[in-house]
């Protein structure tokens, strides 16, 4: 039967490789950038397999969708035939009632449509022609129910397969995105920027101090002179021009005046991540900051994290 063949073909799609088996967590701190790149390449191959497996099953899914459309096109005719058959059965029942056989006919009509044909054997008093007409009418009702059931099963199967494939694709793409971030971190750690020739030509003493610290290592709780954390660097830079700030990003927020992005000037502070990080604006949409223990004091785009809380001027 075509419906069963299509349903079996659709079910085969569910055997696509489980994403969980394809993916494995990686730790940037334990891998080189080359190793992470190799893993990215491997995950891209996994993604291609999922997509190609889907493409290979597309014909079966297309067949299923065509069958769904065929059944949907048949339904109006089947429903009309079923209605006509039901009316004929009603007329038959009414005729039987007037002849005293209503209880016997009711025993046929009261059961599930699939059982109607079996019940006919008990109506021995019906003629052969009456039996054939009644069976044909019952078959029309049963055919409608069968086709509706086939339609519901095919639609559910097709929807489930598409959702499964989309989920696999999304999970692998998310893993690749995470690996690419790890690659960037590992590469940056392996190839720290050379700031030996970095010179500041502006007039801000705060930015000039920050430039002098480029390439210094990050240190938790450090405020110089050779290592820094984020608020230690901003504290040291503003301290170099005689402005006292606390060694804490949230406190520095309270110690600065709120300004807009358009009002930013060299030396102003940019706050991030619910006031857990702070950097020094140096102009041109960039900041100098001490990011974390995996890297050094460096220059980055101001929007590097996408979670800016606001801007402050001491």
Short mmCIF file of C-alpha atoms in Angstrom, two decimals:
data_model
loop_
_atom_site.label_atom_id
_atom_site.label_comp_id
_atom_site.label_asym_id
_atom_site.label_seq_id
_atom_site.Cartn_x
_atom_site.Cartn_y
_atom_site.Cartn_z
CA UNK A 1 0.00 0.00 0.00
CA UNK A 2 1.41 3.39 -0.99
CA UNK A 3 0.63 4.95 2.36
CA UNK A 4 2.60 2.31 4.25
CA UNK A 5 5.56 2.67 1.85
CA UNK A 6 5.66 6.41 2.35
CA UNK A 7 5.28 6.08 6.13
CA UNK A 8 8.18 3.62 6.21
CA UNK A 9 10.34 5.94 4.14
CA UNK A 10 9.55 8.84 6.44
CA UNK A 11 10.36 6.76 9.52
CA UNK A 12 13.81 6.04 8.05
CA UNK A 13 14.71 9.71 8.35
CA UNK A 14 14.51 9.38 12.13
CA UNK A 15 17.62 7.20 11.95
CA UNK A 16 19.81 10.20 11.07
CA UNK A 17 22.94 10.32 13.31
CA UNK A 18 22.11 11.69 16.75
CA UNK A 19 23.65 15.08 17.25
CA UNK A 20 24.80 14.15 20.71
CA UNK A 21 26.99 11.42 19.23
CA UNK A 22 28.53 13.87 16.78
CA UNK A 23 29.31 16.63 19.24
CA UNK A 24 31.83 16.73 22.07
CA UNK A 25 32.73 19.55 24.42
CA UNK A 26 36.14 21.14 23.91
CA UNK A 27 38.19 23.23 26.28
CA UNK A 28 40.12 26.08 24.68
CA UNK A 29 42.57 26.13 27.56
CA UNK A 30 43.57 22.53 26.76
CA UNK A 31 43.71 22.90 22.97
CA UNK A 32 45.77 24.82 20.48
CA UNK A 33 44.11 26.91 17.80
CA UNK A 34 45.11 24.29 15.20
CA UNK A 35 43.42 21.54 17.23
CA UNK A 36 40.27 23.65 17.61
CA UNK A 37 40.29 24.42 13.87
CA UNK A 38 40.50 20.68 13.16
CA UNK A 39 37.48 20.16 15.40
CA UNK A 40 35.60 22.97 13.63
CA UNK A 41 36.32 21.25 10.31
CA UNK A 42 35.06 17.96 11.74
CA UNK A 43 31.84 19.55 12.98
CA UNK A 44 31.30 21.18 9.60
CA UNK A 45 31.60 17.72 8.06
CA UNK A 46 29.01 16.45 10.56
CA UNK A 47 26.73 19.31 9.58
CA UNK A 48 27.11 18.46 5.90
CA UNK A 49 26.19 14.83 6.65
CA UNK A 50 22.98 15.88 8.40
CA UNK A 51 22.05 18.22 5.58
CA UNK A 52 22.87 15.65 2.90
CA UNK A 53 20.96 12.94 4.75
CA UNK A 54 18.00 15.29 4.75
CA UNK A 55 18.45 15.98 1.05
CA UNK A 56 18.54 12.23 0.37
CA UNK A 57 15.19 11.85 2.13
CA UNK A 58 13.64 14.87 0.47
CA UNK A 59 12.08 12.72 -2.24
CA UNK A 60 10.31 10.58 0.34
CA UNK A 61 9.13 13.67 2.16
CA UNK A 62 7.99 15.17 -1.13
CA UNK A 63 6.10 11.95 -1.88
CA UNK A 64 4.51 12.12 1.54
CA UNK A 65 3.49 15.72 1.03
CA UNK A 66 2.02 14.79 -2.35
CA UNK A 67 0.07 11.96 -0.76
CA UNK A 68 -1.16 14.34 1.92
CA UNK A 69 -2.33 16.69 -0.82
CA UNK A 70 -3.99 13.80 -2.68
CA UNK A 71 -5.89 12.71 0.42
CA UNK A 72 -6.91 16.26 1.22
CA UNK A 73 -8.24 16.58 -2.33
CA UNK A 74 -10.19 13.33 -1.93
CA UNK A 75 -11.78 14.26 1.38
CA UNK A 76 -14.62 16.43 0.00
CA UNK A 77 -15.74 13.59 -2.29
CA UNK A 78 -15.34 11.00 0.46
CA UNK A 79 -17.27 13.17 2.90
CA UNK A 80 -20.05 13.66 0.37
CA UNK A 81 -20.18 9.92 -0.32
CA UNK A 82 -20.15 9.18 3.40
CA UNK A 83 -23.00 11.61 3.97
CA UNK A 84 -24.97 10.02 1.16
CA UNK A 85 -24.25 6.57 2.59
CA UNK A 86 -25.32 7.67 6.05
CA UNK A 87 -28.58 9.01 4.67
CA UNK A 88 -29.13 5.73 2.83
CA UNK A 89 -28.50 3.83 6.06
CA UNK A 90 -31.02 6.05 7.79
CA UNK A 91 -33.59 5.29 5.16
CA UNK A 92 -32.81 1.59 5.49
CA UNK A 93 -33.21 1.79 9.26
CA UNK A 94 -36.50 3.63 8.91
CA UNK A 95 -37.74 0.99 6.49
CA UNK A 96 -36.62 -1.78 8.82
CA UNK A 97 -38.36 -0.06 11.73
CA UNK A 98 -41.68 -0.07 9.93
CA UNK A 99 -41.12 -3.75 9.16
CA UNK A 100 -40.34 -4.64 12.80
CA UNK A 101 -36.60 -5.25 12.25
CA UNK A 102 -35.36 -2.01 13.82
CA UNK A 103 -33.55 -3.64 16.78
CA UNK A 104 -31.59 -5.87 14.46
CA UNK A 105 -30.58 -3.00 12.17
CA UNK A 106 -29.68 -0.84 15.17
CA UNK A 107 -27.22 -3.52 16.27
CA UNK A 108 -25.41 -2.96 12.97
CA UNK A 109 -25.48 0.83 13.11
CA UNK A 110 -24.49 1.22 16.75
CA UNK A 111 -21.01 -0.31 16.48
CA UNK A 112 -17.68 0.98 15.15
CA UNK A 113 -17.73 1.39 11.34
CA UNK A 114 -14.89 -1.12 11.07
CA UNK A 115 -17.12 -3.81 12.64
CA UNK A 116 -20.20 -3.16 10.54
CA UNK A 117 -19.41 -5.69 7.84
CA UNK A 118 -19.01 -8.50 10.42
CA UNK A 119 -22.37 -7.65 11.96
CA UNK A 120 -24.12 -8.06 8.62
CA UNK A 121 -23.98 -11.83 8.91
CA UNK A 122 -26.53 -11.60 11.67
CA UNK A 123 -29.07 -9.97 9.40
CA UNK A 124 -30.06 -13.21 7.74
CA UNK A 125 -33.45 -11.85 6.89
CA UNK A 126 -31.93 -9.28 4.44
CA UNK A 127 -31.89 -10.06 0.78
CA UNK A 128 -28.61 -10.36 -1.12
CA UNK A 129 -29.19 -7.01 -2.83
CA UNK A 130 -29.97 -5.35 0.50
CA UNK A 131 -26.81 -6.84 1.99
CA UNK A 132 -24.66 -5.51 -0.86
CA UNK A 133 -26.17 -2.03 -0.71
CA UNK A 134 -25.77 -1.82 3.05
CA UNK A 135 -22.19 -3.10 2.90
CA UNK A 136 -21.33 -0.55 0.19
CA UNK A 137 -22.74 2.28 2.26
CA UNK A 138 -20.88 1.14 5.36
CA UNK A 139 -17.67 0.86 3.32
CA UNK A 140 -18.02 4.50 2.26
CA UNK A 141 -18.20 5.59 5.89
CA UNK A 142 -15.22 3.40 6.81
CA UNK A 143 -13.15 4.69 3.84
CA UNK A 144 -13.59 8.27 4.99
CA UNK A 145 -12.38 7.44 8.50
CA UNK A 146 -9.44 5.43 7.16
CA UNK A 147 -8.25 8.21 4.86
CA UNK A 148 -8.55 10.79 7.65
CA UNK A 149 -6.42 8.57 9.90
CA UNK A 150 -3.81 8.15 7.15
CA UNK A 151 -3.72 11.91 6.64
CA UNK A 152 -3.21 12.64 10.34
CA UNK A 153 -0.42 10.02 10.60
CA UNK A 154 1.44 11.35 7.56
CA UNK A 155 1.19 14.97 8.67
CA UNK A 156 2.44 14.13 12.16
CA UNK A 157 5.35 12.06 10.79
CA UNK A 158 6.44 14.72 8.29
CA UNK A 159 6.31 17.48 10.94
CA UNK A 160 8.27 15.38 13.41
CA UNK A 161 11.01 14.57 10.91
CA UNK A 162 11.44 18.19 9.87
CA UNK A 163 11.65 19.28 13.51
CA UNK A 164 14.24 16.59 14.25
CA UNK A 165 16.45 17.61 11.32
CA UNK A 166 16.20 21.31 12.19
CA UNK A 167 17.15 20.52 15.80
CA UNK A 168 20.22 18.55 14.70
CA UNK A 169 21.30 21.35 12.39
CA UNK A 170 20.83 24.03 15.05
CA UNK A 171 22.78 22.05 17.65
CA UNK A 172 25.74 21.47 15.34
CA UNK A 173 25.75 25.11 14.21
CA UNK A 174 25.75 26.20 17.86
CA UNK A 175 28.68 23.89 18.57
CA UNK A 176 30.58 25.32 15.60
CA UNK A 177 29.90 28.87 16.80
CA UNK A 178 31.21 27.99 20.28
CA UNK A 179 34.31 26.37 18.77
CA UNK A 180 34.97 29.43 16.65
CA UNK A 181 34.89 31.59 19.78
CA UNK A 182 37.32 29.19 21.46
CA UNK A 183 39.53 29.34 18.40
CA UNK A 184 39.63 33.14 18.56
CA UNK A 185 40.57 33.01 22.25
CA UNK A 186 43.25 30.35 21.72
CA UNK A 187 44.71 32.15 18.72
CA UNK A 188 44.82 35.43 20.62
CA UNK A 189 46.58 33.72 23.51
CA UNK A 190 49.11 32.11 21.18
CA UNK A 191 49.65 35.31 19.22
CA UNK A 192 49.47 38.23 21.64
CA UNK A 193 49.49 41.63 19.95
CA UNK A 194 52.82 43.42 19.80
CA UNK A 195 52.32 46.84 21.36
CA UNK A 196 56.00 47.76 21.41
CA UNK A 197 55.48 50.31 18.65
CA UNK A 198 52.09 51.57 19.88
CA UNK A 199 52.18 55.29 20.43
CA UNK A 200 49.48 57.64 21.58
CA UNK A 201 49.45 61.03 19.93
CA UNK A 202 46.41 62.53 21.66
CA UNK A 203 46.15 64.88 24.61
CA UNK A 204 44.41 62.67 27.23
CA UNK A 205 46.69 61.73 30.09
CA UNK A 206 44.28 58.92 30.98
CA UNK A 207 44.56 57.31 27.53
CA UNK A 208 48.31 57.93 27.43
CA UNK A 209 48.68 55.99 30.70
CA UNK A 210 46.48 53.18 29.36
CA UNK A 211 48.57 52.93 26.19
CA UNK A 212 51.68 52.48 28.31
CA UNK A 213 50.13 49.37 29.88
CA UNK A 214 49.29 47.62 26.57
CA UNK A 215 50.51 44.03 26.64
CA UNK A 216 50.67 43.85 30.44
CA UNK A 217 49.19 40.65 31.88
CA UNK A 218 45.85 40.42 33.63
CA UNK A 219 45.91 39.82 37.37
CA UNK A 220 42.91 39.34 39.64
CA UNK A 221 42.70 42.28 42.06
CA UNK A 222 45.80 43.91 40.54
CA UNK A 223 46.15 47.65 40.01
CA UNK A 224 49.68 47.77 38.61
CA UNK A 225 52.35 48.49 38.16
CA UNK A 226 52.92 45.45 35.92
CA UNK A 227 49.56 43.62 35.92
CA UNK A 228 45.96 44.76 36.07
CA UNK A 229 42.35 43.79 36.36
CA UNK A 230 39.68 45.91 34.64
CA UNK A 231 38.87 48.37 37.40
CA UNK A 232 42.50 48.43 38.54
CA UNK A 233 43.50 49.72 35.10
CA UNK A 234 40.84 52.43 35.03
CA UNK A 235 41.71 53.38 38.60
CA UNK A 236 45.41 53.66 37.69
CA UNK A 237 44.75 55.60 34.48
CA UNK A 238 42.57 58.21 36.17
CA UNK A 239 44.86 58.27 39.20
CA UNK A 240 47.68 59.32 36.84
CA UNK A 241 45.83 62.59 36.22
CA UNK A 242 44.93 63.14 39.84
CA UNK A 243 41.39 61.66 39.94
CA UNK A 244 40.69 59.09 42.64
CA UNK A 245 38.44 56.12 41.78
CA UNK A 246 37.60 53.03 43.78
CA UNK A 247 39.00 49.69 42.68
CA UNK A 248 35.60 48.30 41.67
CA UNK A 249 33.60 48.71 38.45
CA UNK A 250 30.21 49.14 40.16
CA UNK A 251 31.64 51.74 42.53
CA UNK A 252 33.23 53.58 39.62
CA UNK A 253 29.79 53.69 38.01
CA UNK A 254 28.52 55.55 41.09
CA UNK A 255 31.58 57.83 41.04
CA UNK A 256 31.04 58.98 37.44
CA UNK A 257 28.51 61.17 35.69
CA UNK A 258 26.20 59.52 33.16
CA UNK A 259 26.83 60.50 29.54
CA UNK A 260 25.45 59.27 26.23
CA UNK A 261 27.33 57.32 23.60
CA UNK A 262 27.39 60.40 21.37
CA UNK A 263 29.08 62.39 24.14
CA UNK A 264 32.00 59.97 24.62
CA UNK A 265 35.43 61.53 24.78
CA UNK A 266 38.89 60.01 25.22
CA UNK A 267 39.31 58.76 28.77
CA UNK A 268 35.60 58.22 29.48
CA UNK A 269 34.64 54.86 30.94
CA UNK A 270 32.48 52.20 29.28
CA UNK A 271 30.72 49.73 31.59
CA UNK A 272 29.71 46.16 30.72
CA UNK A 273 27.97 43.01 31.96
CA UNK A 274 25.83 44.42 34.78
CA UNK A 275 28.70 46.62 35.99
CA UNK A 276 31.11 43.71 36.32
CA UNK A 277 33.55 45.09 33.74
CA UNK A 278 34.88 48.49 32.69
CA UNK A 279 37.14 49.85 29.95
CA UNK A 280 38.67 53.18 28.86
CA UNK A 281 37.35 54.84 25.71
CA UNK A 282 40.21 55.91 23.43
CA UNK A 283 38.24 57.26 20.45
CA UNK A 284 37.31 55.76 17.11
CA UNK A 285 34.84 53.37 18.72
CA UNK A 286 37.58 51.54 20.65
CA UNK A 287 38.55 50.95 24.26
CA UNK A 288 41.61 49.78 26.16
CA UNK A 289 40.80 47.25 28.85
CA UNK A 290 42.11 44.33 30.89
CA UNK A 291 39.71 41.56 29.79
CA UNK A 292 40.56 38.35 31.66
CA UNK A 293 43.33 36.00 32.70
CA UNK A 294 43.56 34.40 29.24
CA UNK A 295 44.91 37.56 27.60
CA UNK A 296 46.56 40.94 28.21
CA UNK A 297 45.70 44.63 28.38
CA UNK A 298 44.64 45.40 24.83
CA UNK A 299 42.64 47.53 22.43
CA UNK A 300 39.28 46.20 21.20
CA UNK A 301 36.16 47.49 19.52
CA UNK A 302 33.89 49.11 22.09
CA UNK A 303 31.03 46.78 21.11
CA UNK A 304 33.10 43.61 21.46
CA UNK A 305 30.71 42.09 24.02
CA UNK A 306 27.38 43.56 22.95
CA UNK A 307 26.31 44.11 26.58
CA UNK A 308 27.18 47.71 27.36
CA UNK A 309 25.50 49.04 30.51
CA UNK A 310 26.35 52.69 29.92
CA UNK A 311 29.04 55.34 29.93
CA UNK A 312 30.63 57.42 32.67
CA UNK A 313 32.87 60.45 33.06
CA UNK A 314 34.80 61.00 36.34
#
